[in-house]
mmCIF file with all atom_site columns, C-alpha atoms in Angstrom:
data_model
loop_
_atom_site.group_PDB
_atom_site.id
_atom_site.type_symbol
_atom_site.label_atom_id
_atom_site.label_alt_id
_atom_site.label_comp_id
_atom_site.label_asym_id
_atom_site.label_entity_id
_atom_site.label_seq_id
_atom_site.pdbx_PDB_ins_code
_atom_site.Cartn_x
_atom_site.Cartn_y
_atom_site.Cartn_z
_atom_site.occupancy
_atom_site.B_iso_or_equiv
_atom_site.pdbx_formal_charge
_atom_site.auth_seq_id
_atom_site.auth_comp_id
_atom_site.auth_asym_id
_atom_site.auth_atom_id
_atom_site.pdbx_PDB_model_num
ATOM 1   C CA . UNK V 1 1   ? 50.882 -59.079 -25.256 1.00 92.00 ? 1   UNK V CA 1
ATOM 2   C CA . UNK V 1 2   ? 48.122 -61.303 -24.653 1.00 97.00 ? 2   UNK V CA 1
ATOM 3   C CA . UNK V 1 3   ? 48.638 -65.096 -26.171 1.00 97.00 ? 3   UNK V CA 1
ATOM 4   C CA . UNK V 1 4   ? 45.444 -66.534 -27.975 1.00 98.00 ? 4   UNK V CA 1
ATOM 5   C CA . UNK V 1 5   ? 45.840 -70.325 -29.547 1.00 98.00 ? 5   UNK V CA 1
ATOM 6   C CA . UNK V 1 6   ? 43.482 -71.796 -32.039 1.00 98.00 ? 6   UNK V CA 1
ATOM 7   C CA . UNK V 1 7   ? 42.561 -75.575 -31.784 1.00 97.00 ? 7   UNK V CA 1
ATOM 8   C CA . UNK V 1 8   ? 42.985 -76.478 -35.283 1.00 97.00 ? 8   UNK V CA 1
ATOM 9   C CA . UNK V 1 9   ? 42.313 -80.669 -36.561 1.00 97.00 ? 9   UNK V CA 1
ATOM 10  C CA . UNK V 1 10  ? 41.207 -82.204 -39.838 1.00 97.00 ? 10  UNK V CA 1
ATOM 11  C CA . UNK V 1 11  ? 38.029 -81.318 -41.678 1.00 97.00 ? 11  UNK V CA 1
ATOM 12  C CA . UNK V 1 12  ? 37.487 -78.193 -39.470 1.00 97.00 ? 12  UNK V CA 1
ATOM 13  C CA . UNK V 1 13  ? 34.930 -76.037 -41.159 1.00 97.00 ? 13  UNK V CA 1
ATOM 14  C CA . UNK V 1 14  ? 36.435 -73.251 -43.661 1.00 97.00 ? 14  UNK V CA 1
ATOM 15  C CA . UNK V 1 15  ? 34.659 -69.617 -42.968 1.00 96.00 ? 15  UNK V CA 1
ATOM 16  C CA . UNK V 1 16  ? 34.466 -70.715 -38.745 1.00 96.00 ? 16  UNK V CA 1
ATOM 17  C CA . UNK V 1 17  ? 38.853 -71.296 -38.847 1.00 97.00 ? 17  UNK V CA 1
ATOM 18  C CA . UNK V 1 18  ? 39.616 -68.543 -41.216 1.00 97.00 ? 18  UNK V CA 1
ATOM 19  C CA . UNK V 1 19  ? 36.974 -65.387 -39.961 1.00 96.00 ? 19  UNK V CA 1
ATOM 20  C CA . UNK V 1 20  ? 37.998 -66.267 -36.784 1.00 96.00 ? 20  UNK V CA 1
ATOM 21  C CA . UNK V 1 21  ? 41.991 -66.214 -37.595 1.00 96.00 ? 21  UNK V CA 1
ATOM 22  C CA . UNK V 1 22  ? 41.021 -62.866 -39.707 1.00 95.00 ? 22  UNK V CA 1
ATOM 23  C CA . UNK V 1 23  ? 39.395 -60.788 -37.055 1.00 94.00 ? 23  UNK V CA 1
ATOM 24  C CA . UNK V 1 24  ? 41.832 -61.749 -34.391 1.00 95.00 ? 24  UNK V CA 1
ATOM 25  C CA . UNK V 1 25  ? 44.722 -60.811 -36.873 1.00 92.00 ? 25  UNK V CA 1
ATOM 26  C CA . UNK V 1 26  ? 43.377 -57.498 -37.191 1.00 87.00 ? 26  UNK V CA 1
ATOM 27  C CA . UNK V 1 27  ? 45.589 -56.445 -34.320 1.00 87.00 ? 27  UNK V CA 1
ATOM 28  C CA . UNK V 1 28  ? 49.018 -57.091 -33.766 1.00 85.00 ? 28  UNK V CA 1
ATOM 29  C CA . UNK V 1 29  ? 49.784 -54.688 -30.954 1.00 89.00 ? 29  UNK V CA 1
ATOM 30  C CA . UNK V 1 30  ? 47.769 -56.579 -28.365 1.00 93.00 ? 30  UNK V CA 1
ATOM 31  C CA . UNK V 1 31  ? 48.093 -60.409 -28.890 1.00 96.00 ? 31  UNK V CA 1
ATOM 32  C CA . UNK V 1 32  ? 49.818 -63.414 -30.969 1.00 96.00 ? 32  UNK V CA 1
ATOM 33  C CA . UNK V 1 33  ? 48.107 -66.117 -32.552 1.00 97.00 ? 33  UNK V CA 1
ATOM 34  C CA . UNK V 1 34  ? 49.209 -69.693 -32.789 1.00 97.00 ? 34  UNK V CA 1
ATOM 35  C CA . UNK V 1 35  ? 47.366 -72.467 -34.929 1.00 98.00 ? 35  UNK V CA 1
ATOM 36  C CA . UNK V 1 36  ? 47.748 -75.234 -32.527 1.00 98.00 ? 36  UNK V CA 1
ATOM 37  C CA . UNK V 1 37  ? 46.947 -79.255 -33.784 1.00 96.00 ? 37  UNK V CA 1
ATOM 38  C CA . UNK V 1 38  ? 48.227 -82.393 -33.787 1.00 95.00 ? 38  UNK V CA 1
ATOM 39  C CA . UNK V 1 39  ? 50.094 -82.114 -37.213 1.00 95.00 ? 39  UNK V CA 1
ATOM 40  C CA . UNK V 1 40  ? 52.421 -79.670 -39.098 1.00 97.00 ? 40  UNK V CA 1
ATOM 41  C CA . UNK V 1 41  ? 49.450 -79.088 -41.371 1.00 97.00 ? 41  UNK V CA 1
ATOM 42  C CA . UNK V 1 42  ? 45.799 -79.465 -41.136 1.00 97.00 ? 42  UNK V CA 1
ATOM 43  C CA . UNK V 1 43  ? 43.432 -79.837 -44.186 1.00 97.00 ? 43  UNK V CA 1
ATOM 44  C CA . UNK V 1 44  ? 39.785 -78.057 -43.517 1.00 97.00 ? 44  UNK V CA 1
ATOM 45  C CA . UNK V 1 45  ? 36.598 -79.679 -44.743 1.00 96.00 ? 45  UNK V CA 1
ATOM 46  C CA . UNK V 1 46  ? 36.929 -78.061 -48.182 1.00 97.00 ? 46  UNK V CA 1
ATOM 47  C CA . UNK V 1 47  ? 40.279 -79.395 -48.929 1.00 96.00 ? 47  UNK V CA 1
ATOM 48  C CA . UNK V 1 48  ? 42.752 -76.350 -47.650 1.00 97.00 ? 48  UNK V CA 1
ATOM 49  C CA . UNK V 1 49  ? 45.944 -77.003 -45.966 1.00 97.00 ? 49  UNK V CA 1
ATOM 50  C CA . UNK V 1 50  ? 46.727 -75.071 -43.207 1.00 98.00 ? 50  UNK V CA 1
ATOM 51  C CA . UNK V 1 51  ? 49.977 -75.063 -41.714 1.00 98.00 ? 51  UNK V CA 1
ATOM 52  C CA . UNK V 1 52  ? 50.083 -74.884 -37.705 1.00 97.00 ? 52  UNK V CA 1
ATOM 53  C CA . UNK V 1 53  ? 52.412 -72.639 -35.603 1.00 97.00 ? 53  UNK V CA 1
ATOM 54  C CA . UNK V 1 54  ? 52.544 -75.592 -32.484 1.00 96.00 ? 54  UNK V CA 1
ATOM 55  C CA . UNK V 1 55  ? 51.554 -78.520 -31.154 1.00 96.00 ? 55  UNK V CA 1
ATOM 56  C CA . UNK V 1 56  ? 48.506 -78.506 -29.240 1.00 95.00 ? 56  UNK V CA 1
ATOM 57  C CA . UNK V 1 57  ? 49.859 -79.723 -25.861 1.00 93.00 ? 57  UNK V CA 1
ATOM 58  C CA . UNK V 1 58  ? 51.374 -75.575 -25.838 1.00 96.00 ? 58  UNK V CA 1
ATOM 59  C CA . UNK V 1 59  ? 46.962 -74.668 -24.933 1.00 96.00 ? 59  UNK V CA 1
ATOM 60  C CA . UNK V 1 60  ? 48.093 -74.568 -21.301 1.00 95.00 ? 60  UNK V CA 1
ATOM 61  C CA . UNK V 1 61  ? 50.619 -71.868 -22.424 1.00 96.00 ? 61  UNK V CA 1
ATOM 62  C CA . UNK V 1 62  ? 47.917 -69.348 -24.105 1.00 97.00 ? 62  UNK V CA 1
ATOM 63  C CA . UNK V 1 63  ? 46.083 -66.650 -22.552 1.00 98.00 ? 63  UNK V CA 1
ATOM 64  C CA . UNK V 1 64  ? 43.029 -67.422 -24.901 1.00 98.00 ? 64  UNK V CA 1
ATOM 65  C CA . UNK V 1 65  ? 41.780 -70.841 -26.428 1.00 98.00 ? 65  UNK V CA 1
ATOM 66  C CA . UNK V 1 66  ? 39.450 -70.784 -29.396 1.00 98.00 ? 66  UNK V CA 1
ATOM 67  C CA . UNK V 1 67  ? 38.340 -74.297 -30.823 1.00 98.00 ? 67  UNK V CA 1
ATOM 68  C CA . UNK V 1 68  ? 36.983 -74.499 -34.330 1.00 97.00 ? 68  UNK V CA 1
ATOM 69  C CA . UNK V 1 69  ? 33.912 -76.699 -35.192 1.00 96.00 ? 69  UNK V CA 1
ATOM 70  C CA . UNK V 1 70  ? 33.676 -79.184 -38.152 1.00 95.00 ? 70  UNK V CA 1
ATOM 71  C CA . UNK V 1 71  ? 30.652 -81.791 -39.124 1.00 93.00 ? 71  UNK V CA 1
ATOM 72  C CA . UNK V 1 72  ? 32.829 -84.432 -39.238 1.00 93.00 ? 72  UNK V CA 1
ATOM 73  C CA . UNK V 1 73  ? 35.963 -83.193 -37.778 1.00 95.00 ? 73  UNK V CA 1
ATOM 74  C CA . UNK V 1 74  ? 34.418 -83.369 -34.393 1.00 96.00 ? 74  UNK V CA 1
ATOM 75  C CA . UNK V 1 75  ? 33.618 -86.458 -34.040 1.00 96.00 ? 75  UNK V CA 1
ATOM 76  C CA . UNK V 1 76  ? 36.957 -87.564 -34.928 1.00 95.00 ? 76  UNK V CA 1
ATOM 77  C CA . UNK V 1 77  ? 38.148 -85.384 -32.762 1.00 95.00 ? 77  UNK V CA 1
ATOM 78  C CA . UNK V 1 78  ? 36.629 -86.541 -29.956 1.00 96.00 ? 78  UNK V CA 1
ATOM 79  C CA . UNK V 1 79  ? 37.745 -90.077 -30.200 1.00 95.00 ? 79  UNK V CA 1
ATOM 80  C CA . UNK V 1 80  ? 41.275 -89.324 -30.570 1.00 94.00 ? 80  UNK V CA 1
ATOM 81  C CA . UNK V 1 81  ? 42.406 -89.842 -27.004 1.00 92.00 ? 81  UNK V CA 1
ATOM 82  C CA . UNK V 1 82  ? 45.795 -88.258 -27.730 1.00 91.00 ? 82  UNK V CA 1
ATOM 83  C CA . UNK V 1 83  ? 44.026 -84.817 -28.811 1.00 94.00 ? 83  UNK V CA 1
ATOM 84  C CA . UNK V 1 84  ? 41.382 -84.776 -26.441 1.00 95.00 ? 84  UNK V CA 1
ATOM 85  C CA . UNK V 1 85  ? 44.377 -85.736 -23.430 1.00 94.00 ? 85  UNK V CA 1
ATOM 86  C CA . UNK V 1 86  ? 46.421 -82.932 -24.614 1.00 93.00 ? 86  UNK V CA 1
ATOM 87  C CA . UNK V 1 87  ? 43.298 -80.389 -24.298 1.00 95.00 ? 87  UNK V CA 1
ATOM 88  C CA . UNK V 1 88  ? 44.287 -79.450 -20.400 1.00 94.00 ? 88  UNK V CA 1
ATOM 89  C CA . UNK V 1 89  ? 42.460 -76.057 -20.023 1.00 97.00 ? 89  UNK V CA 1
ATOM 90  C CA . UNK V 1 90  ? 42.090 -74.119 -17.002 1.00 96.00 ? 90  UNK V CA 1
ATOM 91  C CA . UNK V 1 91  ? 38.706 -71.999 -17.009 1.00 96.00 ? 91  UNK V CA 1
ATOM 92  C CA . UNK V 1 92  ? 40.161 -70.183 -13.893 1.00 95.00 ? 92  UNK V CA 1
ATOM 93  C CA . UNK V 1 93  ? 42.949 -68.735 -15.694 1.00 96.00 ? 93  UNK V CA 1
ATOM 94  C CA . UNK V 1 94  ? 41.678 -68.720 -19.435 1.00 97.00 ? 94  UNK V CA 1
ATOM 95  C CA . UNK V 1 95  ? 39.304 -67.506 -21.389 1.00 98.00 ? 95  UNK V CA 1
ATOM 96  C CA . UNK V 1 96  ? 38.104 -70.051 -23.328 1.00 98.00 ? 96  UNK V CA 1
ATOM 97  C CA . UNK V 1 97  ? 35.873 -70.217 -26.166 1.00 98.00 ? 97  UNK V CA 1
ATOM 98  C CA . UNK V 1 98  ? 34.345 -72.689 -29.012 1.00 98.00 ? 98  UNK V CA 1
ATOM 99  C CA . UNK V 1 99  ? 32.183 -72.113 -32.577 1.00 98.00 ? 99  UNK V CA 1
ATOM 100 C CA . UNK V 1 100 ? 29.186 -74.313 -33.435 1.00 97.00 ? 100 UNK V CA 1
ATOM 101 C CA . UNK V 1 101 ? 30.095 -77.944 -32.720 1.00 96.00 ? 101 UNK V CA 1
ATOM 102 C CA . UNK V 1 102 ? 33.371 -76.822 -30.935 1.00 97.00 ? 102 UNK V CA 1
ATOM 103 C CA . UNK V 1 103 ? 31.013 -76.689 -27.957 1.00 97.00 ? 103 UNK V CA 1
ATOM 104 C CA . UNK V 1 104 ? 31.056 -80.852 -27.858 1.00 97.00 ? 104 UNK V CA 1
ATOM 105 C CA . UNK V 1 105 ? 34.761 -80.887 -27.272 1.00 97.00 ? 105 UNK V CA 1
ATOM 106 C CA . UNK V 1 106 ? 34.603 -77.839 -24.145 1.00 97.00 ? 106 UNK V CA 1
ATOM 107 C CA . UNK V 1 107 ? 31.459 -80.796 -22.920 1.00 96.00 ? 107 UNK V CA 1
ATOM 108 C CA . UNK V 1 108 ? 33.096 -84.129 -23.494 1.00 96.00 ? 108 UNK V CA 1
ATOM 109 C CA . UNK V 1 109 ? 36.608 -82.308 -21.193 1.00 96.00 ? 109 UNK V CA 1
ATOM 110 C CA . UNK V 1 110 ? 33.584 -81.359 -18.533 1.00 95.00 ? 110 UNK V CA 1
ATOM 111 C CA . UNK V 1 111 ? 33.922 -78.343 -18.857 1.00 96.00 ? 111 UNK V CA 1
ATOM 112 C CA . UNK V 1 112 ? 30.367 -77.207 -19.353 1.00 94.00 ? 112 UNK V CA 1
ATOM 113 C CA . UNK V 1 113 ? 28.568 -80.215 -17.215 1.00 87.00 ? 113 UNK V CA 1
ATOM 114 C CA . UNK V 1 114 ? 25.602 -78.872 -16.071 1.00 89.00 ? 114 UNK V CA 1
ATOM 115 C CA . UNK V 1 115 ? 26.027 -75.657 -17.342 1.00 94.00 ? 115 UNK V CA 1
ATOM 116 C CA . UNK V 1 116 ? 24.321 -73.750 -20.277 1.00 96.00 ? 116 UNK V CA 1
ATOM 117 C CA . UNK V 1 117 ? 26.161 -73.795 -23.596 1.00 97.00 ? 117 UNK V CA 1
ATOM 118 C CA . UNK V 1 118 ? 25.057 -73.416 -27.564 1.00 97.00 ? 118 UNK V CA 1
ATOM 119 C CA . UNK V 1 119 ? 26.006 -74.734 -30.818 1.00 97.00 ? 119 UNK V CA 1
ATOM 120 C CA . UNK V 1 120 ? 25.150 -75.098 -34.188 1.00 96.00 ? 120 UNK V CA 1
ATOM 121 C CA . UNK V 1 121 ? 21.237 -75.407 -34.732 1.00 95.00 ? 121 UNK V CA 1
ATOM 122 C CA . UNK V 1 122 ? 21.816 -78.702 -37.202 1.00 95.00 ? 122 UNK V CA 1
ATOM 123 C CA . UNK V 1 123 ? 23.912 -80.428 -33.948 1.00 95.00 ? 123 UNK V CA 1
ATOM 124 C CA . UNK V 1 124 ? 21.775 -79.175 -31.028 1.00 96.00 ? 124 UNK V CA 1
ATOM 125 C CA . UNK V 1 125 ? 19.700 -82.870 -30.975 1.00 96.00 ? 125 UNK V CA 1
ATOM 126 C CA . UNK V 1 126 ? 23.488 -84.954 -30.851 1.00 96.00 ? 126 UNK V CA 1
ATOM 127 C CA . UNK V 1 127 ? 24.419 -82.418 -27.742 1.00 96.00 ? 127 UNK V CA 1
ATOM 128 C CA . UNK V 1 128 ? 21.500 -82.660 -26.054 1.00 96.00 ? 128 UNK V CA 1
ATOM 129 C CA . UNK V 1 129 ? 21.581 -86.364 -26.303 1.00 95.00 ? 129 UNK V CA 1
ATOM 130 C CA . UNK V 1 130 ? 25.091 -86.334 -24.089 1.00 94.00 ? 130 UNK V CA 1
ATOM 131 C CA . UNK V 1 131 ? 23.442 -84.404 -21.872 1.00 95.00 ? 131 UNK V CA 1
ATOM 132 C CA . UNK V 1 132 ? 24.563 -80.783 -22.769 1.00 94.00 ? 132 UNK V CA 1
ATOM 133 C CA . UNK V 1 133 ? 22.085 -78.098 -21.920 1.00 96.00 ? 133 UNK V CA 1
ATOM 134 C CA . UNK V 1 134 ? 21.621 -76.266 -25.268 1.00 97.00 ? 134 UNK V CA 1
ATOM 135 C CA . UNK V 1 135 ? 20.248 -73.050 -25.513 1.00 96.00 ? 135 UNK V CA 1
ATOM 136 C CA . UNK V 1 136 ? 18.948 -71.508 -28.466 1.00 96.00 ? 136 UNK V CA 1
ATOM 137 C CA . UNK V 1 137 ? 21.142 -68.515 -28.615 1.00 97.00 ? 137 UNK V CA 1
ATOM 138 C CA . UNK V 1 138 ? 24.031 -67.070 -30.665 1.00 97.00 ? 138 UNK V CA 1
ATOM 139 C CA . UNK V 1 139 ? 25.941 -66.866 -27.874 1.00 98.00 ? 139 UNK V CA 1
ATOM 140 C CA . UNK V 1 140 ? 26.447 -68.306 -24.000 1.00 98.00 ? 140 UNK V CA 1
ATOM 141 C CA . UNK V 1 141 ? 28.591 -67.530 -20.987 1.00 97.00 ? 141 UNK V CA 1
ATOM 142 C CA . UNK V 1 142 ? 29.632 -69.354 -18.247 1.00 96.00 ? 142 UNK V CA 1
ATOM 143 C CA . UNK V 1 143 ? 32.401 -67.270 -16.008 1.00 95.00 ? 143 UNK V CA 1
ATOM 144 C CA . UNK V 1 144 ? 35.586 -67.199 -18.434 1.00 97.00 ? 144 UNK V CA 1
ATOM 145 C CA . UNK V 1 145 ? 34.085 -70.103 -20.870 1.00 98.00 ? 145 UNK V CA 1
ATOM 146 C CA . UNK V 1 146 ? 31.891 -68.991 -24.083 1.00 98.00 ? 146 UNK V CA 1
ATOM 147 C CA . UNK V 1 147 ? 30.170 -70.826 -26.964 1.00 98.00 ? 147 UNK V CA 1
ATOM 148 C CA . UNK V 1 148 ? 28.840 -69.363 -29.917 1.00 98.00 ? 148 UNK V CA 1
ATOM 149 C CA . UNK V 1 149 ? 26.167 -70.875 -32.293 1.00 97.00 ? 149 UNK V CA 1
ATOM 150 C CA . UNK V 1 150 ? 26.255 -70.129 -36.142 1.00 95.00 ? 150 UNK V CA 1
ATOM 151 C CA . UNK V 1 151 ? 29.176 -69.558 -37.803 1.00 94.00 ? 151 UNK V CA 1
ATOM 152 C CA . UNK V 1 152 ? 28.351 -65.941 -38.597 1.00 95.00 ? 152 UNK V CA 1
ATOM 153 C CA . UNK V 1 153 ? 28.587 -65.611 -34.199 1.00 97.00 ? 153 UNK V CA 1
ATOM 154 C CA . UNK V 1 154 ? 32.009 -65.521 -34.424 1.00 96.00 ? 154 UNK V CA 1
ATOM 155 C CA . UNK V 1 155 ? 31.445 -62.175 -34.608 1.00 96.00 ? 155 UNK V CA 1
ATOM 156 C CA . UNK V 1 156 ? 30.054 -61.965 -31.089 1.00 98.00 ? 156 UNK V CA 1
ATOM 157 C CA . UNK V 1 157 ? 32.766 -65.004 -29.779 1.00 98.00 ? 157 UNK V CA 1
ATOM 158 C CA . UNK V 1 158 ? 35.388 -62.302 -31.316 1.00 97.00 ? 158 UNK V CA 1
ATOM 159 C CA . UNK V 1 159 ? 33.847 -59.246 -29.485 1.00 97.00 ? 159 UNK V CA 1
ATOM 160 C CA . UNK V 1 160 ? 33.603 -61.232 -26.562 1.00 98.00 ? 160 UNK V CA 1
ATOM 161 C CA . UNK V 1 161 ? 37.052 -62.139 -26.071 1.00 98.00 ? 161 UNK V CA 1
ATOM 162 C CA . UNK V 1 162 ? 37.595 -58.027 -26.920 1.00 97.00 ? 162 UNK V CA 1
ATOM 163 C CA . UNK V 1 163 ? 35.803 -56.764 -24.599 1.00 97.00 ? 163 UNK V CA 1
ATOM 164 C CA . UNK V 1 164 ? 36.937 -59.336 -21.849 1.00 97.00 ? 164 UNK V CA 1
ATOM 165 C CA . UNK V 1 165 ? 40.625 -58.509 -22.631 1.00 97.00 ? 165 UNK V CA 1
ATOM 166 C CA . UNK V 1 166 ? 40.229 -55.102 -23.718 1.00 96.00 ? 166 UNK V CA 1
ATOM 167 C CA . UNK V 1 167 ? 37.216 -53.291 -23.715 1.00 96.00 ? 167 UNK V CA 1
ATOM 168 C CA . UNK V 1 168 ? 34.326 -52.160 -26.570 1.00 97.00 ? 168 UNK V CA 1
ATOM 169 C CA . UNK V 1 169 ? 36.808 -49.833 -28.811 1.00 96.00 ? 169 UNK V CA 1
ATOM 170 C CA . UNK V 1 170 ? 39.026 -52.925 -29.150 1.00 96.00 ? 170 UNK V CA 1
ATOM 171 C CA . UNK V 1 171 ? 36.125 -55.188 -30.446 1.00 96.00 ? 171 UNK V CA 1
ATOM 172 C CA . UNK V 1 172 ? 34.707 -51.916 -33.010 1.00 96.00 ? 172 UNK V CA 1
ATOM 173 C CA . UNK V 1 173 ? 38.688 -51.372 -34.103 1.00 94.00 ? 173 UNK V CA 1
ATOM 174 C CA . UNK V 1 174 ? 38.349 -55.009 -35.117 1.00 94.00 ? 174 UNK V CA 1
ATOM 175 C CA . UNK V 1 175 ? 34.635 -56.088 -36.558 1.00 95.00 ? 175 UNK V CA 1
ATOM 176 C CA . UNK V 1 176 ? 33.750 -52.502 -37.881 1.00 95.00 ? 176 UNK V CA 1
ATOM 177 C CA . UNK V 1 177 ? 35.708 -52.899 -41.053 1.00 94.00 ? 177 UNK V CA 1
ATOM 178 C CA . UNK V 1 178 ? 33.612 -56.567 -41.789 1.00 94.00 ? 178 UNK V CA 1
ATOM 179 C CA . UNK V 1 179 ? 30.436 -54.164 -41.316 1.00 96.00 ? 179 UNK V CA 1
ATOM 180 C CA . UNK V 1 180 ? 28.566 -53.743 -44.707 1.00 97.00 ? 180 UNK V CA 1
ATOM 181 C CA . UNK V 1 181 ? 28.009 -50.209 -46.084 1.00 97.00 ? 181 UNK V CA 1
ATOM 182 C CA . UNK V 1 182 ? 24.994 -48.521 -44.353 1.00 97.00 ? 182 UNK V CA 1
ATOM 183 C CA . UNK V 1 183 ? 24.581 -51.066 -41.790 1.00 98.00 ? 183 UNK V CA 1
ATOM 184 C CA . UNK V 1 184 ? 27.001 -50.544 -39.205 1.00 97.00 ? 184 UNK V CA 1
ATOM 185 C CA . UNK V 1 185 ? 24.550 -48.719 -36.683 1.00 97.00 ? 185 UNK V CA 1
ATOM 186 C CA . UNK V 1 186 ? 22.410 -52.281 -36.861 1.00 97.00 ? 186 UNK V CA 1
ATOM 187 C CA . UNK V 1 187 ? 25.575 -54.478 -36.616 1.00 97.00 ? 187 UNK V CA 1
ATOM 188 C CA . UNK V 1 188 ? 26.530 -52.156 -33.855 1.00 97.00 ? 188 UNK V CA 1
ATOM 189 C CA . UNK V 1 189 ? 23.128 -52.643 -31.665 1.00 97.00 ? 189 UNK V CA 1
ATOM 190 C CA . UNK V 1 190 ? 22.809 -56.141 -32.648 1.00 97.00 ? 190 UNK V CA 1
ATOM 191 C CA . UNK V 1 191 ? 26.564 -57.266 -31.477 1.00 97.00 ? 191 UNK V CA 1
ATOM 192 C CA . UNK V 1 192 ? 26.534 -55.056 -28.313 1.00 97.00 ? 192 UNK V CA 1
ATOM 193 C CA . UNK V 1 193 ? 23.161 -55.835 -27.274 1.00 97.00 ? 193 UNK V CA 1
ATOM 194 C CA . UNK V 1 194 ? 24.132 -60.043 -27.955 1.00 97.00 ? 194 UNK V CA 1
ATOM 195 C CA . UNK V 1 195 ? 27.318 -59.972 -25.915 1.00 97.00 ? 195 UNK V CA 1
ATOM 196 C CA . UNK V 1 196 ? 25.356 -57.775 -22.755 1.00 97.00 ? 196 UNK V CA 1
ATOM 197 C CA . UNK V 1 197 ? 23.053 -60.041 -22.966 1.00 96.00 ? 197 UNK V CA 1
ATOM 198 C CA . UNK V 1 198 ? 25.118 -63.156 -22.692 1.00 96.00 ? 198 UNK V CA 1
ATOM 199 C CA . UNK V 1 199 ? 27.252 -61.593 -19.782 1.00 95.00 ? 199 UNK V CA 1
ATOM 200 C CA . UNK V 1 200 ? 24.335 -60.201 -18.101 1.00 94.00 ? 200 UNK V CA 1
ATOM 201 C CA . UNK V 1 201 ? 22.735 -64.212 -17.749 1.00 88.00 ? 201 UNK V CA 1
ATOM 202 C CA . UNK V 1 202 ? 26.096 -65.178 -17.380 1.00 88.00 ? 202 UNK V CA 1
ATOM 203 C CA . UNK V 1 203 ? 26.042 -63.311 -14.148 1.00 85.00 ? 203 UNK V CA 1
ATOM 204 C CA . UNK V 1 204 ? 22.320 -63.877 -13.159 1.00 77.00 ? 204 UNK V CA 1
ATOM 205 C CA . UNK V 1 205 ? 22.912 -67.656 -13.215 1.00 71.00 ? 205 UNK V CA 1
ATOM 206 C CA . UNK V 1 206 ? 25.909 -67.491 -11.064 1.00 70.00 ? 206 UNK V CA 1
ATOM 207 C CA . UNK V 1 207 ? 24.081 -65.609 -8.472  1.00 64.00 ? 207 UNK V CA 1
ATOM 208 C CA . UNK V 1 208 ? 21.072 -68.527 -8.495  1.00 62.00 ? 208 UNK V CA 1
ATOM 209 C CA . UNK V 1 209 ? 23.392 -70.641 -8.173  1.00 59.00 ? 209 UNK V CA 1
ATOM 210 C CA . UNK V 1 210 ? 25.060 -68.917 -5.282  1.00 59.00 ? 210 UNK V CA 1
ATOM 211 C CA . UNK V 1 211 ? 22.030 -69.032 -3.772  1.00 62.00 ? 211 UNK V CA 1
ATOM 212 C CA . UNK V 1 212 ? 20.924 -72.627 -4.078  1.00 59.00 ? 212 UNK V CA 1
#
């Protein structure tokens, strides 16, 4: 059983937290979840306690890290020294992944420094400004790290993560329920051909960069 912890912290943004918590609760056969934070609850931008399962110092302890995004729960985020100390993540041994402005936290540890990343269209400008280089895509890899932009990518951040730990039955056991009526031969194409895509730069930049 693989171990996959959510990074959970005031004014996180509603349908990013809770689609992500619902498609990776879809399974309980192949992994736990734990709502990690700072605090035995955590209230999301819209005013809804959640109630953790640890304290965020346990991320070195998961398989999986998934950080949640929020307009303004970012930025506090970010300038809470004990939240951002207790974010010790190891690329090398996790797979680690962020939704829309999530992506500024995986930057500010260094985790992404002069690598390509993505976020949420409406924060692209703030990243760039700290130097992140943003892409305009719905989803980027680098190695075992991967950022998704728009909340409706979670549903290629959730395949990802998958397909990485399983393969692409595990990801269609999970998302093909979500699929509307009629449609699920264009979700289909449009999530498997996002995800290749993301993994096939993913490995074309690290062979430039091999090279250089």
């Amino acid at each position: 059983m693989y171990k996959i912890g959510i990074i959970l912290f005031d004014d996180f943004t509603d349908v990013d937290f809770f689609l992500m918590y619902d498609l990776l609760g879809r399974t309980t056969d192949s992994w736990t979840v734990k709502i990690l934070g700072t605090k035995p609850f955590h209230q999301s931008n819209l005013g809804i306690s959640v109630k953790t399962d640890g304290d965020i110092s346990e991320v070195s302890e998961q398989d999986a890290i998934l950080i949640t995004s929020g307009k303004r729960g970012i930025p506090a985020a970010l300038k809470n020294h004990d939240f951002m100390s207790s974010l010790i993540l190891d690329p090398n041994k996790q797979l680690i992944g962020s939704i829309c402005s999530g992506s500024f936290i995986l930057h500010e540890l260094g985790l992404l420094k002069n690598k390509k990343l993505t976020t949420h269209p409406d924060a692209k400008t703030a990243l760039q400004a700290l130097g992140g280089d943003v892409q305009d895509l719905p989803l980027v890899v680098n190695g075992n790290i991967a950022t998704a932009g728009g909340c409706l990518s979670l549903m290629y951040l959730i395949g990802w993560l998958a397909e990485r730990l399983f393969d692409v039955e595990k990801r269609k056991m999970i998302q093909n329920p979500l699929i509307p009526a009629g449609q699920l031969d264009i979700f289909e194409q449009l999530i498997s051909s996002t995800i290749k895509s993301a993994e096939i730069n993913n490995i074309n930049d690290n062979t430039a960069l091999e090279k250089t």
